[in-house]
GROMACS .gro file of C-alpha atoms in nm:
model
  404
    1MET     CA    1   0.674   0.038   2.784
    2SER     CA    2   0.929   0.205   2.950
    3LEU     CA    3   1.329   0.260   3.090
    4LYS     CA    4   1.433   0.443   3.342
    5ILE     CA    5   1.822   0.517   3.302
    6ALA     CA    6   2.015   0.691   3.543
    7ALA     CA    7   2.350   0.902   3.386
    8GLU     CA    8   2.624   1.070   3.508
    9ILE     CA    9   2.755   1.434   3.410
   10TYR     CA   10   3.027   1.600   3.533
   11PRO     CA   11   3.049   1.943   3.647
   12LYS     CA   12   3.376   2.195   3.522
   13SER     CA   13   3.528   2.108   3.847
   14ALA     CA   14   3.460   1.720   3.827
   15SER     CA   15   3.426   1.729   4.243
   16GLU     CA   16   3.100   1.587   4.212
   17ILE     CA   17   2.865   1.375   4.021
   18VAL     CA   18   2.506   1.476   3.938
   19GLU     CA   19   2.225   1.244   3.878
   20GLU     CA   20   2.016   1.323   3.595
   21PRO     CA   21   1.692   1.277   3.596
   22CYS     CA   22   1.523   0.968   3.468
   23LEU     CA   23   1.458   0.890   3.082
   24VAL     CA   24   1.067   0.686   2.996
   25VAL     CA   25   1.043   0.536   2.648
   26ARG     CA   26   0.661   0.482   2.607
   27GLU     CA   27   0.447   0.417   2.308
   28TYR     CA   28   0.323   0.721   2.153
   29ASP     CA   29  -0.014   0.909   2.270
   30GLU     CA   30  -0.168   1.179   2.025
   31ASP     CA   31  -0.302   1.419   2.307
   32ARG     CA   32  -0.038   1.385   2.495
   33HIS     CA   33   0.296   1.395   2.290
   34LYS     CA   34   0.157   1.548   1.957
   35VAL     CA   35   0.233   1.911   1.995
   36ALA     CA   36   0.586   1.796   2.138
   37VAL     CA   37   0.699   1.565   1.861
   38GLU     CA   38   0.624   1.851   1.597
   39LYS     CA   39   0.862   2.087   1.788
   40LEU     CA   40   1.121   1.802   1.773
   41GLU     CA   41   1.056   1.735   1.433
   42SER     CA   42   1.143   2.142   1.384
   43LEU     CA   43   1.427   2.123   1.523
   44CYS     CA   44   1.564   1.815   1.371
   45GLU     CA   45   1.528   1.971   1.006
   46VAL     CA   46   1.750   1.815   0.708
   47GLY     CA   47   2.059   2.021   0.639
   48GLN     CA   48   2.309   2.241   0.832
   49SER     CA   49   2.343   2.597   0.912
   50GLY     CA   50   2.413   2.825   0.592
   51LYS     CA   51   2.344   2.546   0.358
   52PRO     CA   52   1.984   2.464   0.190
   53SER     CA   53   1.812   2.250   0.400
   54LEU     CA   54   1.487   1.991   0.275
   55VAL     CA   55   1.231   2.065   0.555
   56THR     CA   56   0.930   1.753   0.578
   57ASP     CA   57   0.591   1.885   0.662
   58LEU     CA   58   0.369   1.569   0.790
   59MET     CA   59   0.044   1.782   0.804
   60GLY     CA   60  -0.016   1.696   1.166
   61ASP     CA   61  -0.046   1.386   1.177
   62PRO     CA   62   0.327   1.239   1.326
   63ILE     CA   63   0.246   0.890   1.251
   64CYS     CA   64   0.192   0.918   0.856
   65ARG     CA   65   0.460   0.719   0.737
   66ILE     CA   66   0.336   0.420   0.945
   67ARG     CA   67  -0.013   0.466   0.914
   68HIS     CA   68  -0.088   0.269   0.644
   69PHE     CA   69   0.112  -0.058   0.793
   70GLN     CA   70  -0.119  -0.340   0.966
   71TRP     CA   71   0.122  -0.341   1.264
   72HIS     CA   72   0.283  -0.011   1.341
   73VAL     CA   73   0.408   0.185   1.639
   74MET     CA   74   0.593   0.525   1.738
   75LEU     CA   75   0.776   0.558   2.022
   76VAL     CA   76   0.885   0.876   2.251
   77ALA     CA   77   1.198   0.925   2.447
   78GLU     CA   78   1.057   1.137   2.796
   79TYR     CA   79   1.334   1.349   2.964
   80GLY     CA   80   1.294   1.452   3.331
   81GLU     CA   81   1.050   1.514   3.566
   82ASP     CA   82   0.861   1.728   3.337
   83GLY     CA   83   0.843   1.444   3.067
   84GLU     CA   84   1.017   1.650   2.823
   85VAL     CA   85   0.992   1.474   2.459
   86VAL     CA   86   1.344   1.423   2.366
   87GLY     CA   87   1.378   1.163   2.099
   88VAL     CA   88   1.111   0.955   1.859
   89ILE     CA   89   1.126   0.624   1.658
   90ARG     CA   90   0.877   0.457   1.440
   91GLY     CA   91   0.854   0.139   1.318
   92CYS     CA   92   0.641  -0.136   1.132
   93VAL     CA   93   0.605  -0.512   1.063
   94LYS     CA   94   0.563  -0.645   0.771
   95THR     CA   95   0.549  -0.993   0.556
   96VAL     CA   96   0.779  -0.983   0.267
   97THR     CA   97   1.062  -1.196  -0.033
   98ARG     CA   98   1.372  -1.254   0.073
   99GLY     CA   99   1.434  -1.365  -0.265
  100ASN     CA  100   1.324  -1.708  -0.419
  101SER     CA  101   0.972  -1.651  -0.339
  102VAL     CA  102   1.075  -1.753   0.033
  103TYR     CA  103   0.877  -1.465   0.235
  104VAL     CA  104   0.997  -1.392   0.616
  105LYS     CA  105   0.854  -1.136   0.873
  106LEU     CA  106   1.067  -0.811   0.860
  107ALA     CA  107   1.107  -0.505   1.079
  108TYR     CA  108   1.151  -0.163   0.900
  109VAL     CA  109   1.279   0.094   1.117
  110LEU     CA  110   1.244   0.456   1.038
  111GLY     CA  111   1.240   0.810   1.152
  112LEU     CA  112   1.482   0.838   1.431
  113ARG     CA  113   1.491   1.181   1.622
  114VAL     CA  114   1.671   1.310   1.878
  115SER     CA  115   1.686   1.674   2.025
  116PRO     CA  116   2.045   1.832   1.948
  117ARG     CA  117   2.057   1.907   2.305
  118HIS     CA  118   2.028   1.554   2.405
  119ARG     CA  119   2.221   1.388   2.200
  120ARG     CA  120   2.538   1.158   2.271
  121PHE     CA  121   2.336   1.020   2.554
  122GLY     CA  122   2.261   0.704   2.445
  123ILE     CA  123   1.907   0.803   2.394
  124GLY     CA  124   1.879   0.706   1.974
  125THR     CA  125   1.976   0.317   2.082
  126LYS     CA  126   1.785   0.310   2.353
  127LEU     CA  127   1.518   0.384   2.133
  128VAL     CA  128   1.632   0.140   1.855
  129GLN     CA  129   1.616  -0.152   2.168
  130HIS     CA  130   1.306  -0.092   2.251
  131LEU     CA  131   1.153  -0.070   1.871
  132GLU     CA  132   1.349  -0.397   1.850
  133GLU     CA  133   1.159  -0.529   2.124
  134TRP     CA  134   0.823  -0.435   1.986
  135CYS     CA  135   0.887  -0.576   1.644
  136LYS     CA  136   1.037  -0.913   1.773
  137GLN     CA  137   0.673  -0.928   1.970
  138LYS     CA  138   0.499  -0.918   1.677
  139GLY     CA  139   0.702  -1.211   1.504
  140ALA     CA  140   0.994  -1.029   1.302
  141LYS     CA  141   1.292  -1.212   1.234
  142TYR     CA  142   1.489  -0.928   1.067
  143ALA     CA  143   1.480  -0.522   1.089
  144TYR     CA  144   1.623  -0.276   0.851
  145MET     CA  145   1.690   0.086   0.828
  146ALA     CA  146   1.765   0.314   0.540
  147THR     CA  147   1.994   0.622   0.498
  148ASP     CA  148   2.176   0.787   0.277
  149CYS     CA  149   2.517   0.668   0.314
  150THR     CA  150   2.691   0.993   0.387
  151ASN     CA  151   2.524   1.036   0.706
  152GLU     CA  152   2.739   0.888   0.922
  153PRO     CA  153   2.580   0.951   1.225
  154SER     CA  154   2.338   0.754   1.132
  155VAL     CA  155   2.532   0.494   0.987
  156ASN     CA  156   2.766   0.456   1.295
  157LEU     CA  157   2.470   0.416   1.530
  158PHE     CA  158   2.298   0.141   1.313
  159THR     CA  159   2.628  -0.059   1.246
  160LYS     CA  160   2.849   0.001   1.555
  161LYS     CA  161   2.616   0.007   1.839
  162CYS     CA  162   2.273  -0.185   1.731
  163GLY     CA  163   2.442  -0.459   1.548
  164TYR     CA  164   2.328  -0.375   1.191
  165SER     CA  165   2.513  -0.462   0.891
  166LYS     CA  166   2.544  -0.321   0.536
  167PHE     CA  167   2.326  -0.513   0.308
  168ARG     CA  168   2.198  -0.336   0.027
  169THR     CA  169   2.268   0.003  -0.225
  170LEU     CA  170   1.964   0.147  -0.398
  171THR     CA  171   1.933   0.426  -0.602
  172ILE     CA  172   1.695   0.710  -0.527
  173LEU     CA  173   1.575   0.873  -0.868
  174VAL     CA  174   1.426   1.247  -0.893
  175GLN     CA  175   1.251   1.373  -1.185
  176PRO     CA  176   1.073   1.751  -1.154
  177VAL     CA  177   0.764   1.831  -1.274
  178HIS     CA  178   0.792   2.077  -1.562
  179ALA     CA  179   0.528   2.315  -1.712
  180HIS     CA  180   0.497   2.166  -2.001
  181TYR     CA  181   0.340   1.831  -2.129
  182LYS     CA  182   0.600   1.523  -2.160
  183PRO     CA  183   0.547   1.397  -2.577
  184ILE     CA  184   0.354   1.053  -2.567
  185SER     CA  185   0.395   0.894  -2.938
  186SER     CA  186   0.056   0.807  -3.083
  187SER     CA  187   0.160   0.466  -3.127
  188ILE     CA  188   0.173   0.357  -2.756
  189ALA     CA  189  -0.126   0.282  -2.564
  190VAL     CA  190  -0.145   0.327  -2.178
  191LEU     CA  191  -0.357   0.100  -1.997
  192ARG     CA  192  -0.480   0.131  -1.661
  193LEU     CA  193  -0.498  -0.189  -1.461
  194PRO     CA  194  -0.738  -0.306  -1.197
  195PRO     CA  195  -0.597  -0.372  -0.868
  196ARG     CA  196  -0.646  -0.714  -0.852
  197LEU     CA  197  -0.519  -0.812  -1.204
  198ALA     CA  198  -0.213  -0.575  -1.091
  199GLY     CA  199  -0.179  -0.779  -0.814
  200SER     CA  200  -0.203  -1.093  -0.987
  201MET     CA  201   0.104  -0.978  -1.237
  202TYR     CA  202   0.310  -0.864  -0.991
  203ASN     CA  203   0.277  -1.150  -0.813
  204HIS     CA  204   0.425  -1.326  -1.077
  205MET     CA  205   0.649  -1.106  -1.222
  206PHE     CA  206   0.871  -0.980  -0.823
  207SER     CA  207   0.827  -1.335  -0.652
  208ASN     CA  208   1.215  -1.378  -0.661
  209SER     CA  209   1.270  -1.037  -0.611
  210GLU     CA  210   1.362  -0.942  -0.252
  211PHE     CA  211   1.146  -0.708  -0.031
  212TYR     CA  212   0.844  -0.796  -0.216
  213PRO     CA  213   0.551  -0.763   0.014
  214GLU     CA  214   0.237  -1.010   0.116
  215ASP     CA  215  -0.013  -0.759   0.095
  216ILE     CA  216   0.048  -0.604  -0.212
  217ASP     CA  217  -0.333  -0.635  -0.261
  218LEU     CA  218  -0.356  -0.412   0.032
  219ILE     CA  219  -0.121  -0.149  -0.114
  220LEU     CA  220  -0.282  -0.143  -0.474
  221SER     CA  221  -0.614  -0.091  -0.323
  222ASN     CA  222  -0.516   0.193  -0.100
  223LYS     CA  223  -0.676   0.546  -0.176
  224LEU     CA  224  -0.335   0.661  -0.215
  225ASN     CA  225  -0.271   0.451  -0.510
  226LEU     CA  226  -0.320   0.651  -0.828
  227GLY     CA  227  -0.349   0.334  -0.984
  228THR     CA  228  -0.107   0.088  -1.207
  229PHE     CA  229  -0.034   0.169  -1.584
  230MET     CA  230   0.107  -0.032  -1.899
  231ALA     CA  231   0.259   0.088  -2.149
  232ILE     CA  232   0.232  -0.114  -2.489
  233PRO     CA  233   0.273  -0.052  -2.895
  234LYS     CA  234  -0.101  -0.055  -2.993
  235LYS     CA  235   0.018  -0.280  -3.290
  236TYR     CA  236   0.022  -0.553  -3.011
  237MET     CA  237  -0.323  -0.461  -2.859
  238SER     CA  238  -0.462  -0.774  -3.052
  239LYS     CA  239  -0.182  -1.014  -2.980
  240CYS     CA  240  -0.243  -0.999  -2.573
  241ASP     CA  241  -0.518  -1.085  -2.318
  242LEU     CA  242  -0.412  -0.937  -1.988
  243LYS     CA  243  -0.708  -1.149  -1.819
  244ARG     CA  244  -0.570  -1.466  -1.927
  245GLY     CA  245  -0.194  -1.422  -1.869
  246ILE     CA  246  -0.148  -1.361  -2.235
  247LEU     CA  247   0.143  -1.050  -2.231
  248PRO     CA  248   0.218  -0.837  -2.545
  249PRO     CA  249   0.585  -0.898  -2.653
  250SER     CA  250   0.713  -0.545  -2.526
  251PHE     CA  251   0.572  -0.350  -2.228
  252ALA     CA  252   0.640  -0.135  -1.937
  253MET     CA  253   0.450  -0.149  -1.618
  254LEU     CA  254   0.451   0.065  -1.267
  255SER     CA  255   0.222   0.197  -1.019
  256VAL     CA  256   0.176   0.590  -0.871
  257TRP     CA  257   0.204   0.636  -0.526
  258ASN     CA  258   0.040   0.983  -0.421
  259THR     CA  259   0.287   1.094  -0.094
  260LYS     CA  260   0.165   1.483  -0.128
  261ASP     CA  261  -0.171   1.384   0.042
  262VAL     CA  262   0.079   1.197   0.370
  263PHE     CA  263   0.337   1.454   0.405
  264LYS     CA  264   0.481   1.775   0.211
  265LEU     CA  265   0.838   1.883   0.160
  266GLN     CA  266   1.043   2.203   0.152
  267VAL     CA  267   1.355   2.379   0.025
  268LYS     CA  268   1.463   2.630   0.272
  269GLY     CA  269   1.816   2.796   0.296
  270VAL     CA  270   1.835   2.870  -0.103
  271SER     CA  271   2.042   3.215  -0.184
  272PRO     CA  272   1.891   3.479  -0.340
  273LEU     CA  273   2.037   3.441  -0.685
  274ALA     CA  274   1.970   3.075  -0.711
  275HIS     CA  275   1.602   3.126  -0.607
  276ALA     CA  276   1.614   3.409  -0.884
  277CYS     CA  277   1.741   3.142  -1.163
  278CYS     CA  278   1.502   2.829  -1.056
  279VAL     CA  279   1.189   3.096  -1.075
  280GLY     CA  280   1.296   3.243  -1.372
  281THR     CA  281   1.350   2.890  -1.583
  282ARG     CA  282   0.974   2.837  -1.417
  283LEU     CA  283   0.844   3.111  -1.627
  284LEU     CA  284   1.008   3.063  -1.920
  285ASP     CA  285   0.882   2.711  -1.944
  286GLU     CA  286   0.467   2.846  -1.882
  287TRP     CA  287   0.528   3.135  -2.138
  288MET     CA  288   0.662   2.911  -2.393
  289PRO     CA  289   0.604   2.532  -2.292
  290TRP     CA  290   0.658   2.460  -2.701
  291LEU     CA  291   1.009   2.472  -2.634
  292ARG     CA  292   0.970   2.250  -2.363
  293LEU     CA  293   1.266   2.357  -2.126
  294PRO     CA  294   1.371   2.161  -1.826
  295SER     CA  295   1.247   2.393  -1.571
  296PHE     CA  296   1.274   2.396  -1.180
  297PRO     CA  297   0.973   2.360  -0.992
  298ASP     CA  298   0.850   2.555  -0.719
  299VAL     CA  299   1.027   2.377  -0.418
  300PHE     CA  300   1.044   2.714  -0.216
  301ARG     CA  301   0.693   2.627  -0.105
  302PRO     CA  302   0.560   2.313   0.051
  303PHE     CA  303   0.538   2.081  -0.270
  304GLY     CA  304   0.414   1.689  -0.287
  305VAL     CA  305   0.567   1.361  -0.420
  306TYR     CA  306   0.453   1.102  -0.683
  307PHE     CA  307   0.630   0.747  -0.612
  308VAL     CA  308   0.642   0.504  -0.877
  309TYR     CA  309   0.698   0.156  -0.746
  310GLY     CA  310   0.659  -0.180  -0.929
  311LEU     CA  311   0.869  -0.088  -1.228
  312HIS     CA  312   0.919  -0.367  -1.479
  313MET     CA  313   0.973  -0.429  -1.831
  314GLU     CA  314   1.042  -0.660  -2.104
  315GLY     CA  315   1.102  -0.713  -2.493
  316LYS     CA  316   1.329  -0.508  -2.749
  317CYS     CA  317   1.120  -0.208  -2.674
  318GLY     CA  318   1.087  -0.214  -2.275
  319THR     CA  319   1.315   0.060  -2.232
  320GLN     CA  320   1.172   0.318  -2.475
  321LEU     CA  321   0.780   0.231  -2.308
  322MET     CA  322   0.877   0.260  -1.979
  323LYS     CA  323   1.014   0.598  -2.067
  324PHE     CA  324   0.712   0.702  -2.243
  325LEU     CA  325   0.553   0.574  -1.924
  326CYS     CA  326   0.753   0.773  -1.709
  327GLY     CA  327   0.629   1.084  -1.924
  328PHE     CA  328   0.278   0.984  -1.882
  329VAL     CA  329   0.353   1.027  -1.514
  330HIS     CA  330   0.444   1.337  -1.505
  331ASN     CA  331   0.193   1.458  -1.704
  332MET     CA  332  -0.047   1.348  -1.437
  333ALA     CA  333   0.169   1.531  -1.175
  334ARG     CA  334   0.163   1.821  -1.437
  335ASP     CA  335  -0.226   1.852  -1.374
  336ASP     CA  336  -0.232   1.748  -1.003
  337GLY     CA  337  -0.142   2.133  -0.851
  338GLY     CA  338   0.096   2.076  -0.566
  339CYS     CA  339   0.271   1.795  -0.713
  340GLY     CA  340   0.640   1.915  -0.746
  341ALA     CA  341   0.853   1.562  -0.822
  342ILE     CA  342   0.837   1.209  -0.955
  343VAL     CA  343   1.042   1.000  -0.747
  344ALA     CA  344   1.152   0.609  -0.825
  345GLU     CA  345   1.394   0.411  -0.607
  346LEU     CA  346   1.591   0.117  -0.757
  347GLY     CA  347   1.837  -0.156  -0.709
  348GLN     CA  348   2.183  -0.041  -0.873
  349ARG     CA  349   2.186  -0.352  -1.056
  350ASP     CA  350   1.779  -0.338  -1.152
  351PRO     CA  351   1.771  -0.328  -1.559
  352VAL     CA  352   1.484  -0.092  -1.501
  353ARG     CA  353   1.715   0.213  -1.312
  354ASP     CA  354   1.885   0.333  -1.687
  355ALA     CA  355   1.542   0.406  -1.871
  356VAL     CA  356   1.385   0.619  -1.568
  357PRO     CA  357   1.378   0.958  -1.670
  358HIS     CA  358   1.617   1.159  -1.369
  359TRP     CA  359   1.817   1.506  -1.297
  360ARG     CA  360   2.156   1.339  -1.139
  361LYS     CA  361   2.190   1.624  -0.911
  362LEU     CA  362   1.832   1.583  -0.767
  363SER     CA  363   1.912   1.205  -0.716
  364TRP     CA  364   2.092   0.996  -0.451
  365ALA     CA  365   2.335   0.718  -0.568
  366GLU     CA  366   2.344   0.507  -0.274
  367ASP     CA  367   2.074   0.494  -0.012
  368MET     CA  368   2.227   0.234   0.219
  369TRP     CA  369   2.017  -0.031   0.355
  370CYS     CA  370   2.113  -0.194   0.696
  371ILE     CA  371   1.998  -0.510   0.817
  372LYS     CA  372   2.000  -0.730   1.118
  373ASN     CA  373   1.906  -1.042   1.250
  374LEU     CA  374   1.679  -0.967   1.544
  375GLU     CA  375   1.701  -1.377   1.660
  376ASP     CA  376   2.049  -1.332   1.676
  377THR     CA  377   2.161  -1.033   1.880
  378LYS     CA  378   2.380  -1.197   2.154
  379GLN     CA  379   2.632  -1.295   1.897
  380ASN     CA  380   2.540  -1.121   1.607
  381ILE     CA  381   2.716  -1.372   1.366
  382PRO     CA  382   2.587  -1.478   1.040
  383GLU     CA  383   2.509  -1.814   0.938
  384LYS     CA  384   2.510  -1.915   0.552
  385SER     CA  385   2.162  -1.951   0.565
  386ASP     CA  386   2.104  -1.586   0.696
  387TRP     CA  387   1.948  -1.360   0.467
  388TYR     CA  388   2.221  -1.048   0.525
  389ALA     CA  389   2.516  -1.322   0.465
  390SER     CA  390   2.341  -1.440   0.163
  391ARG     CA  391   2.443  -1.307  -0.249
  392SER     CA  392   2.103  -1.161  -0.342
  393SER     CA  393   1.902  -1.400  -0.604
  394SER     CA  394   1.771  -1.099  -0.799
  395PRO     CA  395   1.872  -0.752  -0.921
  396VAL     CA  396   1.544  -0.622  -0.853
  397ILE     CA  397   1.442  -0.494  -0.503
  398PHE     CA  398   1.074  -0.392  -0.470
  399VAL     CA  399   1.038  -0.106  -0.296
  400ASP     CA  400   0.717  -0.071  -0.084
  401PRO     CA  401   0.556   0.308  -0.125
  402ARG     CA  402   0.487   0.295   0.229
  403ASP     CA  403   0.813   0.305   0.297
  404PHE     CA  404   0.867   0.614   0.107
   0.00000   0.00000   0.00000
């Protein structure tokens, strides 16, 4: 798959036109592109000069974030006679619900990077167009992407140049992992559910939600999935039979995805004073864990993240049970060296949102999801039957852990 475009640049004298070398878009080849892609990723680190930045280490696997999808691809843009890699984009295709138990084939666009020296030449737009063509060949009817609402260049590229529409807004909740353990009430039982049982329960709980993946069984049986857990009051243990579908009056449920075996994060550019304060809180928490100080983890070295998904609660004790269950996951991460944070992403109207412990300063209030109908690219006029023209039938949006 390739595309050649001739661009024109104007010298200072504007007296002559110089034809730039061609741009070629092709599928990623590990032997040919790996080193160049890793170099490009380092040039596109999140953050501004002189300010703290969040760096992602893909641990030598540029396609790690899409590898666990059945249909996935990574495209690179090569520039000039030497084939310099100046842009990359990743994508995958999956089948998900659009609400009311209706399934649709959907493409997810992620990981768009363009070299700082080669921006504003339309390279990002060309990469998106090529990826969309690949997705349509796989049967995708819609494509979506996610970005921080404050990332104006990304929002403008997709909404103004690529025909995407602002669709849903979610919240990313971040809970740091402390040195102390979270207390778990002795009246609460935490059960680990077998993948098949968990999948059956999720199919029932999230059938009317949006973005619920058809291949949930593959997710729950993946080696990165650390388990599905349910918290219930011990007094209800005798009143439920999960295998027969008899649920307790109150319970909370979630699954845990281990992203630290896929990629690691690191914070750079923090002032010496801020660094010393963070280290100080950690030392106090380690020395006096009984005080349960809200310490800051060591994010100045590469650290991993636990992503929790499939969060669901029911009953009058549901909120309290969800908080205890999140504490249980925190303690799992506390015992797992190298895990610095627990992350959840939820719709802004999801009732579970208020029950999930998090630090507001570390969280993202608005993670914007934009969508496009790939079958209506010429006029791009939404019809009433179109997904992105209709109101959500449920406040719940299921976030696939493979998307994170």
